[in-house]
CSV table of C-alpha atoms in Angstrom, one decimal:
chain,number,residue,atom,x,y,z
A,1,MET,CA,-11.5,-18.5,23.1
A,2,THR,CA,-11.5,-17.6,19.5
A,3,ALA,CA,-12.4,-19.7,16.4
A,4,HIS,CA,-9.5,-19.5,13.9
A,5,TYR,CA,-10.4,-20.4,10.3
A,6,PHE,CA,-7.6,-21.3,7.8
A,7,PHE,CA,-7.9,-22.3,4.1
A,8,GLY,CA,-5.0,-23.1,1.9
A,9,SER,CA,-3.0,-25.5,-0.1
A,10,ALA,CA,-1.6,-28.4,2.1
A,11,PRO,CA,0.2,-31.1,0.2
A,12,ALA,CA,0.5,-34.4,2.1
A,13,ASP,CA,4.0,-33.7,3.2
A,14,ASP,CA,3.1,-30.3,4.6
A,15,ALA,CA,3.8,-29.6,8.3
A,16,LEU,CA,0.3,-28.1,8.8
A,17,MET,CA,-1.4,-31.2,7.2
A,18,ASN,CA,0.7,-33.5,9.4
A,19,THR,CA,-0.2,-31.4,12.5
A,20,VAL,CA,-3.9,-31.5,11.8
A,21,PHE,CA,-4.1,-35.2,11.2
A,22,SER,CA,-1.8,-36.3,14.0
A,23,GLY,CA,-4.5,-35.8,16.6
A,24,GLU,CA,-1.9,-35.4,19.4
A,25,ASN,CA,-1.5,-32.0,21.1
A,26,THR,CA,-3.2,-30.6,18.0
A,27,VAL,CA,-3.9,-27.1,19.3
A,28,ASP,CA,-0.3,-26.7,20.6
A,29,ALA,CA,1.1,-27.9,17.3
A,30,LEU,CA,-1.5,-25.9,15.2
A,31,LYS,CA,-0.6,-22.5,16.5
A,32,PRO,CA,3.0,-22.3,15.3
A,33,ALA,CA,2.3,-24.3,12.1
A,34,ALA,CA,-0.5,-21.9,11.3
A,35,LYS,CA,1.8,-18.9,11.7
A,36,GLN,CA,4.3,-20.3,9.3
A,37,HIS,CA,1.9,-21.4,6.6
A,38,GLU,CA,0.7,-19.2,3.8
A,39,PHE,CA,-3.1,-19.3,3.5
A,40,LEU,CA,-5.4,-18.3,0.7
A,41,CYS,CA,-7.8,-16.9,3.3
A,42,THR,CA,-8.2,-16.8,7.1
A,43,THR,CA,-10.5,-15.2,9.6
A,44,GLU,CA,-11.1,-15.2,13.3
A,45,ILE,CA,-14.5,-15.2,15.0
A,46,ARG,CA,-14.7,-14.3,18.7
A,47,LEU,CA,-18.5,-14.9,19.0
A,48,TRP,CA,-18.4,-18.4,17.5
A,49,ASN,CA,-20.4,-19.9,20.4
A,50,GLU,CA,-23.0,-17.2,20.3
A,51,LEU,CA,-23.3,-17.5,16.5
A,52,HIS,CA,-23.7,-21.2,16.8
A,53,MET,CA,-26.5,-20.8,19.3
A,54,ALA,CA,-28.3,-18.2,17.1
A,55,LEU,CA,-28.0,-20.2,13.9
A,56,VAL,CA,-28.6,-23.7,15.1
A,57,GLY,CA,-30.2,-23.4,18.6
A,58,ARG,CA,-27.4,-25.1,20.5
A,59,PRO,CA,-24.0,-24.0,22.0
A,60,GLY,CA,-21.0,-24.5,19.7
A,61,THR,CA,-19.7,-27.1,22.2
A,62,GLU,CA,-22.6,-29.3,21.0
A,63,PRO,CA,-22.0,-29.5,17.2
A,64,ILE,CA,-24.6,-31.1,15.0
A,65,SER,CA,-23.4,-33.6,12.5
A,66,HIS,CA,-24.5,-33.1,8.9
A,67,GLU,CA,-25.8,-29.6,9.8
A,68,PRO,CA,-24.1,-27.1,7.4
A,69,LEU,CA,-24.5,-24.1,9.7
A,70,SER,CA,-23.0,-26.0,12.7
A,71,GLN,CA,-20.2,-27.3,10.5
A,72,ALA,CA,-19.5,-23.8,9.2
A,73,ILE,CA,-18.7,-22.6,12.8
A,74,VAL,CA,-17.0,-25.6,14.4
A,75,GLY,CA,-15.8,-27.7,11.4
A,76,VAL,CA,-16.8,-31.1,10.1
A,77,ASP,CA,-14.4,-33.8,11.1
A,78,PHE,CA,-12.8,-33.4,14.6
A,79,VAL,CA,-9.2,-34.6,15.1
A,80,ASP,CA,-9.0,-34.1,18.8
A,81,ASP,CA,-11.3,-33.2,21.7
A,82,GLY,CA,-13.3,-30.7,19.7
A,83,GLN,CA,-10.9,-27.9,19.5
A,84,VAL,CA,-9.6,-28.6,16.0
A,85,ALA,CA,-11.5,-29.9,13.0
A,86,TYR,CA,-11.1,-29.9,9.2
A,87,THR,CA,-13.5,-29.6,6.4
A,88,LEU,CA,-13.2,-31.3,3.1
A,89,LEU,CA,-13.8,-29.4,-0.1
A,90,GLU,CA,-16.8,-31.6,-0.9
A,91,ASP,CA,-18.6,-30.0,2.1
A,92,LEU,CA,-17.9,-26.4,1.2
A,93,GLU,CA,-20.8,-25.9,-1.3
A,94,ASP,CA,-23.4,-27.0,1.3
A,95,ILE,CA,-21.9,-24.8,4.0
A,96,ALA,CA,-21.5,-21.7,1.8
A,97,SER,CA,-25.1,-22.2,0.5
A,98,ALA,CA,-26.5,-22.5,4.0
A,99,LEU,CA,-24.7,-19.3,5.2
A,100,ASN,CA,-25.8,-17.4,2.1
A,101,GLU,CA,-29.5,-18.4,2.8
A,102,VAL,CA,-29.4,-17.0,6.3
A,103,ASP,CA,-31.8,-14.1,6.8
A,104,GLU,CA,-29.7,-11.5,8.7
A,105,GLY,CA,-32.7,-10.0,10.4
A,106,ALA,CA,-33.9,-13.4,11.8
A,107,PHE,CA,-30.3,-14.2,12.8
A,108,LEU,CA,-30.0,-11.0,14.8
A,109,ASP,CA,-33.4,-11.6,16.5
A,110,LYS,CA,-32.2,-15.0,17.6
A,111,TYR,CA,-28.8,-13.7,18.6
A,112,LEU,CA,-30.3,-10.9,20.8
A,113,GLN,CA,-32.6,-13.4,22.6
A,114,GLN,CA,-29.5,-15.0,24.2
A,115,ASP,CA,-28.7,-13.9,27.8
A,116,GLY,CA,-25.7,-11.6,28.2
A,117,VAL,CA,-25.2,-10.8,24.5
A,118,GLU,CA,-24.9,-7.2,23.2
A,119,ASN,CA,-23.7,-5.2,20.3
A,120,ARG,CA,-25.7,-6.5,17.4
A,121,ASP,CA,-23.3,-4.8,15.0
A,122,VAL,CA,-20.4,-6.9,16.1
A,123,ALA,CA,-22.4,-10.1,15.8
A,124,LEU,CA,-23.6,-9.2,12.3
A,125,ALA,CA,-20.0,-8.2,11.3
A,126,GLU,CA,-18.7,-11.6,12.6
A,127,PHE,CA,-21.5,-13.5,10.8
A,128,ARG,CA,-20.7,-11.7,7.6
A,129,ALA,CA,-16.9,-12.4,8.0
A,130,LEU,CA,-17.7,-16.1,8.4
A,131,ARG,CA,-20.0,-16.1,5.4
A,132,ASP,CA,-17.4,-14.2,3.3
A,133,PHE,CA,-14.6,-16.6,4.4
A,134,TYR,CA,-16.6,-19.6,3.1
A,135,ASN,CA,-17.5,-17.9,-0.1
A,136,LYS,CA,-13.9,-17.0,-0.7
A,137,CYS,CA,-12.9,-20.6,0.0
A,138,GLN,CA,-15.4,-21.8,-2.5
A,139,ASP,CA,-13.9,-19.5,-5.2
A,140,PHE,CA,-10.7,-21.6,-5.2
A,141,HIS,CA,-11.2,-24.7,-7.3
A,142,GLY,CA,-8.2,-26.8,-6.3
A,143,ASP,CA,-7.7,-30.4,-5.8
A,144,ASP,CA,-7.6,-32.5,-2.6
A,145,ASP,CA,-4.4,-30.7,-1.6
A,146,TYR,CA,-6.5,-27.9,-0.2
A,147,ILE,CA,-7.5,-27.9,3.5
A,148,LEU,CA,-9.9,-25.9,5.6
A,149,VAL,CA,-9.0,-26.1,9.3
A,150,VAL,CA,-11.0,-24.7,12.3
A,151,GLY,CA,-9.2,-24.3,15.5
A,152,ILE,CA,-10.9,-23.1,18.6
A,153,TYR,CA,-8.5,-21.9,21.2
A,154,GLY,CA,-7.2,-18.9,23.2
A,155,ASP,CA,-4.7,-16.7,21.5
């Protein structure tokens, strides 16, 4: 499974916005809607679960409410069984700040302590991609018609 991150404009009548907030078959509806939508920025993280474990000490399947690093990886408000979440713009500053404060050396030490993980370079590249994604999102100063969606699903 891969974590897919999408950030862009989504007016209330937008198909993506309606898909995300419907809560019914959200992953099945999100995939085609995401392909048709033009986003300001996107990224994909394959090691989302491992990053979550290294950054917050728990698997990504056990998100921590009000923990910016956990929210960065799995989203803030879930609309289904934990595979799709959205993040409001008001949460972006805390999330980006928390990611920017992560010591990369300490992160890699915790990452490498996990069983079965390898390739520290890939882990560091994915962490940086996640951090860069949130920093780019924060650069856009829109209104409430912007949406950040995290979908965790197979391709």
